[in-house]
mmCIF file of C-alpha atoms in Angstrom:
data_model
loop_
_atom_site.group_PDB
_atom_site.id
_atom_site.type_symbol
_atom_site.label_atom_id
_atom_site.label_comp_id
_atom_site.label_asym_id
_atom_site.label_seq_id
_atom_site.Cartn_x
_atom_site.Cartn_y
_atom_site.Cartn_z
ATOM 1 C CA MET A 1 63.694 84.797 69.866
ATOM 2 C CA ARG A 2 65.463 82.064 72.081
ATOM 3 C CA ILE A 3 68.783 83.640 71.596
ATOM 4 C CA TYR A 4 67.242 87.321 72.951
ATOM 5 C CA ILE A 5 65.942 85.323 75.885
ATOM 6 C CA LEU A 6 69.246 84.067 76.595
ATOM 7 C CA TYR A 7 70.872 87.597 76.194
ATOM 8 C CA GLY A 8 68.470 88.839 78.635
ATOM 9 C CA PHE A 9 69.180 86.098 81.063
ATOM 10 C CA GLY A 10 73.110 86.799 80.742
ATOM 11 C CA ILE A 11 72.956 90.473 81.113
ATOM 12 C CA LEU A 12 70.568 89.937 84.297
ATOM 13 C CA LEU A 13 73.197 87.678 85.596
ATOM 14 C CA CYS A 14 76.013 90.071 85.035
ATOM 15 C CA VAL A 15 74.003 93.095 86.295
ATOM 16 C CA SER A 16 73.033 91.197 89.526
ATOM 17 C CA GLY A 17 76.648 89.808 89.899
ATOM 18 C CA ILE A 18 78.216 93.265 89.520
ATOM 19 C CA GLY A 19 75.551 94.732 91.995
ATOM 20 C CA TYR A 20 76.315 92.053 94.661
ATOM 21 C CA LEU A 21 80.294 92.735 94.234
ATOM 22 C CA ALA A 22 79.636 96.588 94.638
ATOM 23 C CA ALA A 23 77.231 96.111 97.673
ATOM 24 C CA GLU A 24 80.114 93.929 99.198
ATOM 25 C CA TYR A 25 82.857 96.525 98.394
ATOM 26 C CA ILE A 26 81.085 99.484 99.254
ATOM 27 C CA LYS A 27 80.739 98.371 102.917
ATOM 28 C CA TYR A 28 84.321 99.197 103.561
ATOM 29 C CA LEU A 29 84.234 102.405 101.928
ATOM 30 C CA SER A 30 84.177 105.817 103.792
ATOM 31 C CA GLU A 31 81.223 107.990 103.520
ATOM 32 C CA PRO A 32 82.998 110.488 101.126
ATOM 33 C CA GLY A 33 84.191 107.548 99.090
ATOM 34 C CA LYS A 34 80.664 106.055 98.721
ATOM 35 C CA LEU A 35 79.543 109.605 97.649
ATOM 36 C CA ALA A 36 82.287 109.930 95.091
ATOM 37 C CA CYS A 37 81.687 106.351 93.812
ATOM 38 C CA LEU A 38 77.744 107.202 93.471
ATOM 39 C CA ALA A 39 78.627 110.433 91.304
ATOM 40 C CA LEU A 40 80.996 108.590 89.250
ATOM 41 C CA THR A 41 78.635 105.703 88.433
ATOM 42 C CA THR A 42 75.959 108.345 87.704
ATOM 43 C CA ALA A 43 78.216 110.106 85.234
ATOM 44 C CA MET A 44 79.399 106.841 83.652
ATOM 45 C CA PHE A 45 75.868 105.829 82.913
ATOM 46 C CA ALA A 46 75.110 109.412 81.658
ATOM 47 C CA LEU A 47 77.914 109.129 79.242
ATOM 48 C CA PHE A 48 77.267 105.677 78.090
ATOM 49 C CA GLY A 49 73.723 106.792 77.259
ATOM 50 C CA LYS A 50 75.024 109.702 75.340
ATOM 51 C CA TYR A 51 77.511 107.501 73.582
ATOM 52 C CA PHE A 52 74.943 105.204 72.350
ATOM 53 C CA ASP A 53 72.552 108.078 71.601
ATOM 54 C CA GLU A 54 75.063 109.746 69.237
ATOM 55 C CA ARG A 55 75.690 106.302 67.600
ATOM 56 C CA GLY A 56 71.777 106.199 66.967
ATOM 57 C CA TRP A 57 70.771 103.509 69.246
ATOM 58 C CA MET B 1 84.410 118.180 66.263
ATOM 59 C CA THR B 2 82.623 115.304 64.232
ATOM 60 C CA ALA B 3 79.789 113.294 65.386
ATOM 61 C CA LYS B 4 81.984 110.209 65.581
ATOM 62 C CA ASN B 5 84.666 112.037 67.539
ATOM 63 C CA ARG B 6 82.196 113.293 69.875
ATOM 64 C CA SER B 7 80.387 109.909 70.498
ATOM 65 C CA ASN B 8 84.080 108.516 71.083
ATOM 66 C CA LEU B 9 84.827 111.349 73.816
ATOM 67 C CA TYR B 10 81.724 110.145 75.626
ATOM 68 C CA LEU B 11 82.975 106.814 75.673
ATOM 69 C CA TYR B 12 86.578 107.432 76.726
ATOM 70 C CA LEU B 13 84.772 109.749 79.587
ATOM 71 C CA ALA B 14 82.854 106.821 80.605
ATOM 72 C CA LEU B 15 85.883 104.728 81.031
ATOM 73 C CA VAL B 16 87.676 107.341 82.699
ATOM 74 C CA CYS B 17 84.574 107.365 85.332
ATOM 75 C CA PHE B 18 84.789 103.483 85.588
ATOM 76 C CA ALA B 19 88.652 103.755 86.374
ATOM 77 C CA GLY B 20 87.916 106.477 88.838
ATOM 78 C CA ILE B 21 85.336 103.950 90.719
ATOM 79 C CA LEU B 22 88.178 101.293 90.563
ATOM 80 C CA ALA B 23 90.726 103.900 91.842
ATOM 81 C CA ILE B 24 88.402 104.861 94.777
ATOM 82 C CA PHE B 25 88.143 101.349 95.938
ATOM 83 C CA VAL B 26 91.620 100.812 95.944
ATOM 84 C CA VAL B 27 92.615 104.073 97.615
ATOM 85 C CA ASP B 28 89.646 104.224 100.042
ATOM 86 C CA GLY B 29 90.291 100.958 101.005
ATOM 87 C CA TYR B 30 93.967 101.494 101.890
ATOM 88 C CA LEU B 31 93.419 104.503 103.761
ATOM 89 C CA GLY B 32 92.017 104.567 107.505
ATOM 90 C CA ILE B 33 93.069 103.354 111.011
ATOM 91 C CA TYR B 34 93.884 99.822 111.149
ATOM 92 C CA ASP B 35 94.544 98.005 114.544
ATOM 93 C CA THR B 36 96.220 94.518 114.733
ATOM 94 C CA LEU B 37 96.456 92.722 117.961
ATOM 95 C CA TYR B 38 99.027 90.068 118.786
ATOM 96 C CA ILE B 39 98.232 87.850 121.783
ATOM 97 C CA THR B 40 100.531 85.126 123.131
ATOM 98 C CA THR B 41 99.338 82.232 124.899
ATOM 99 C CA GLN B 42 100.908 78.677 125.486
ATOM 100 C CA GLU B 43 103.824 79.803 123.282
ATOM 101 C CA ARG B 44 101.546 80.326 120.283
ATOM 102 C CA GLU B 45 101.196 83.829 119.091
ATOM 103 C CA GLN B 46 97.684 84.858 117.550
ATOM 104 C CA ILE B 47 97.182 87.674 115.288
ATOM 105 C CA ILE B 48 93.897 89.319 115.149
ATOM 106 C CA GLU B 49 93.799 91.334 111.931
ATOM 107 C CA PRO B 50 91.587 94.462 111.425
ATOM 108 C CA ASP B 51 89.385 92.428 108.909
ATOM 109 C CA TYR B 52 88.174 90.096 111.687
ATOM 110 C CA TRP B 53 86.049 93.013 113.462
ATOM 111 C CA GLN B 54 84.793 93.768 110.016
ATOM 112 C CA GLN B 55 82.800 90.484 109.687
ATOM 113 C CA ARG B 56 79.110 90.491 109.747
ATOM 114 C CA TRP B 57 78.713 87.559 112.460
ATOM 115 C CA VAL B 58 81.311 89.584 114.659
ATOM 116 C CA ARG B 59 79.549 93.127 114.056
ATOM 117 C CA GLU B 60 76.140 91.717 114.677
ATOM 118 C CA GLY B 61 76.353 90.883 118.220
ATOM 119 C CA TYR B 62 78.846 88.217 118.564
ATOM 120 C CA GLU B 63 81.004 89.154 121.738
ATOM 121 C CA GLY B 64 84.607 89.322 120.783
ATOM 122 C CA TYR B 65 87.571 86.842 120.037
ATOM 123 C CA SER B 66 87.827 83.822 122.210
ATOM 124 C CA LEU B 67 91.003 82.715 123.421
ATOM 125 C CA GLY B 68 92.242 80.009 125.809
ATOM 126 C CA ALA B 69 95.016 80.210 128.442
ATOM 127 C CA ARG B 70 96.389 78.359 131.241
ATOM 128 C CA TRP B 71 96.183 79.899 134.781
ATOM 129 C CA GLY B 72 99.698 81.179 135.936
ATOM 130 C CA GLU B 73 101.200 82.148 132.523
ATOM 131 C CA PRO B 74 101.488 85.778 131.980
ATOM 132 C CA ILE B 75 99.863 86.845 128.778
ATOM 133 C CA PRO B 76 101.575 89.558 126.696
ATOM 134 C CA PHE B 77 99.626 91.831 124.478
ATOM 135 C CA ARG B 78 100.861 93.811 121.572
ATOM 136 C CA TYR B 79 98.382 96.415 120.141
ATOM 137 C CA GLU B 80 99.613 97.863 116.643
ATOM 138 C CA ILE B 81 97.859 101.023 115.417
ATOM 139 C CA ASP B 82 98.532 101.745 111.610
ATOM 140 C CA ASN B 83 97.594 105.310 110.818
ATOM 141 C CA ARG B 84 97.052 105.483 107.010
ATOM 142 C CA SER B 85 95.770 109.056 106.838
ATOM 143 C CA PHE B 86 97.124 112.275 106.018
ATOM 144 C CA SER B 87 96.790 113.731 109.790
ATOM 145 C CA THR B 88 98.100 112.844 112.908
ATOM 146 C CA TYR B 89 95.798 110.576 114.888
ATOM 147 C CA SER B 90 95.404 110.857 118.420
ATOM 148 C CA VAL B 91 93.311 109.131 120.770
ATOM 149 C CA ASN B 92 93.051 107.811 124.516
ATOM 150 C CA THR B 93 93.425 103.967 124.838
ATOM 151 C CA GLU B 94 92.070 102.060 127.865
ATOM 152 C CA VAL B 95 92.339 98.472 128.771
ATOM 153 C CA SER B 96 90.439 96.825 131.328
ATOM 154 C CA VAL B 97 89.428 93.403 132.261
ATOM 155 C CA TRP B 98 85.739 92.714 132.999
ATOM 156 C CA LYS B 99 84.034 89.574 134.749
ATOM 157 C CA GLY B 100 80.272 89.378 134.867
ATOM 158 C CA GLY B 101 79.817 93.052 133.999
ATOM 159 C CA GLN B 102 82.134 94.106 136.897
ATOM 160 C CA GLU B 103 85.397 95.866 136.259
ATOM 161 C CA VAL B 104 88.236 93.740 137.581
ATOM 162 C CA VAL B 105 91.268 95.612 136.736
ATOM 163 C CA VAL B 106 92.384 98.533 134.553
ATOM 164 C CA LEU B 107 95.831 97.633 132.644
ATOM 165 C CA LEU B 108 96.159 100.806 130.732
ATOM 166 C CA ASN B 109 94.509 103.996 131.916
ATOM 167 C CA LYS B 110 93.455 106.417 129.115
ATOM 168 C CA THR B 111 96.938 106.481 127.736
ATOM 169 C CA GLU B 112 97.191 108.996 125.182
ATOM 170 C CA ILE B 113 98.596 107.778 121.721
ATOM 171 C CA SER B 114 99.752 110.000 118.822
ATOM 172 C CA VAL B 115 100.417 108.331 115.553
ATOM 173 C CA ALA B 116 101.960 110.506 112.709
ATOM 174 C CA PRO B 117 100.451 110.147 109.251
ATOM 175 C CA PHE B 118 101.394 106.886 107.430
ATOM 176 C CA ASN B 119 103.067 105.707 110.655
ATOM 177 C CA ARG B 120 102.536 103.094 113.113
ATOM 178 C CA ALA B 121 102.452 102.821 117.004
ATOM 179 C CA VAL B 122 102.831 99.746 119.401
ATOM 180 C CA VAL B 123 101.341 99.562 122.736
ATOM 181 C CA ASP B 124 102.362 96.508 125.097
ATOM 182 C CA TRP B 125 101.037 95.313 128.249
ATOM 183 C CA THR B 126 100.837 91.980 130.046
ATOM 184 C CA LEU B 127 98.053 90.372 131.829
ATOM 185 C CA ARG B 128 99.416 88.537 134.904
ATOM 186 C CA PRO B 129 96.757 86.061 136.876
ATOM 187 C CA GLU B 130 97.784 87.836 140.090
ATOM 188 C CA ASP B 131 96.187 91.290 138.583
ATOM 189 C CA LEU B 132 92.876 89.329 138.541
ATOM 190 C CA GLY B 133 93.098 88.723 142.338
ATOM 191 C CA ASP B 134 91.531 85.321 142.120
ATOM 192 C CA SER B 135 92.599 81.900 143.102
ATOM 193 C CA SER B 136 93.484 79.204 140.483
ATOM 194 C CA PRO B 137 90.427 77.408 139.167
ATOM 195 C CA VAL B 138 89.949 74.032 139.968
ATOM 196 C CA SER B 139 90.144 70.967 137.930
ATOM 197 C CA GLY B 140 87.569 71.051 135.309
ATOM 198 C CA GLU B 141 86.709 74.693 135.796
ATOM 199 C CA TYR B 142 86.875 77.217 133.432
ATOM 200 C CA ARG B 143 87.192 81.033 134.395
ATOM 201 C CA GLU B 144 86.445 83.643 131.846
ATOM 202 C CA TYR B 145 87.318 87.053 131.551
ATOM 203 C CA THR B 146 86.592 89.984 128.905
ATOM 204 C CA VAL B 147 89.455 92.135 127.984
ATOM 205 C CA ARG B 148 88.091 95.427 126.584
ATOM 206 C CA ILE B 149 90.395 97.591 124.527
ATOM 207 C CA ARG B 150 89.178 100.978 123.912
ATOM 208 C CA LEU B 151 90.742 103.139 121.169
ATOM 209 C CA GLY B 152 88.627 106.379 121.217
ATOM 210 C CA ALA B 153 85.221 105.252 119.714
ATOM 211 C CA ILE B 154 86.566 101.750 118.748
ATOM 212 C CA GLU B 155 86.157 98.691 120.993
ATOM 213 C CA ARG B 156 87.496 95.488 120.760
ATOM 214 C CA LYS B 157 86.608 92.603 123.161
ATOM 215 C CA ILE B 158 88.753 89.416 123.989
ATOM 216 C CA ILE B 159 87.258 86.492 125.831
ATOM 217 C CA LEU B 160 89.962 84.774 127.805
ATOM 218 C CA SER B 161 89.025 81.310 129.216
ATOM 219 C CA TYR B 162 91.360 80.312 131.928
ATOM 220 C CA TYR B 163 91.915 76.439 132.689
ATOM 221 C CA PRO B 164 94.030 75.275 135.833
ATOM 222 C CA GLU B 165 97.799 75.392 136.165
ATOM 223 C CA ALA B 166 98.052 71.469 135.779
ATOM 224 C CA ALA B 167 95.227 68.964 135.170
ATOM 225 C CA VAL B 168 94.489 67.213 138.270
ATOM 226 C CA TYR B 169 92.808 63.872 138.229
ATOM 227 C CA PRO B 170 90.672 62.437 140.745
ATOM 228 C CA GLU B 171 92.138 59.723 142.795
ATOM 229 C CA LYS B 172 90.990 56.501 141.645
ATOM 230 C CA ILE B 173 89.611 54.375 144.315
ATOM 231 C CA PRO B 174 89.496 50.608 143.509
ATOM 232 C CA VAL B 175 86.254 48.828 143.521
ATOM 233 C CA PRO B 176 86.522 45.928 146.263
ATOM 234 C CA VAL B 177 86.343 42.655 144.720
ATOM 235 C CA PRO B 178 84.423 40.196 146.642
ATOM 236 C CA VAL B 179 86.782 37.222 147.629
ATOM 237 C CA PRO B 180 84.811 33.844 147.431
ATOM 238 C CA GLU B 181 84.963 32.014 150.558
ATOM 239 C CA PRO B 182 86.923 28.747 150.187
ATOM 240 C CA ALA B 183 85.289 25.546 149.798
ATOM 241 C CA ARG B 184 84.692 23.164 152.437
#
């Protein structure tokens, strides 16, 4: 049980770190660049979802 | 297509999306209009990079880049505009000096600049104290002016602090020392 708490904590730190970096980088992007990044991020998460779905997770 | 191949295809496509995001960060970060300002005062060249104006504390109300200069010296400015886009960048440039919300002098009056794609253009001008129409500041006095550079919708502000040409120290008056009276 303790190991899952540690995993959860690690994942939370990774996600918040990536979110912070993305927020910092995105400030310097143009509006079309932001839109393209949003579309690609959505597609990336959808494809990852499909990948794990296909693997029976 | 087998189920394993299909799942791998989803994974590869997801990785391509991730690579696309990184490519946008790099390419979009490179493209754009970049302006660099070179100012020489007291034999030191100061370079104000485009990143300076992007800092949060500058954007949120801090009034420009501060610079010290000695009264009497001409201050050469070199403004470099780097057009990293696929179209020609044409813009009107205006440079003026302000004090207390009043325009003192116009150094460049709506000069049109045209920069070819992926090329650079340089605009030079010199600010001389006689342009300001003011006398030299007295000892201990600082006189401040704002140099406004307008490049279309972009505005850059430089705060110039002038101090006297030569330090003049007040003349020292010796304190009279009481001379003791000779003993009788």
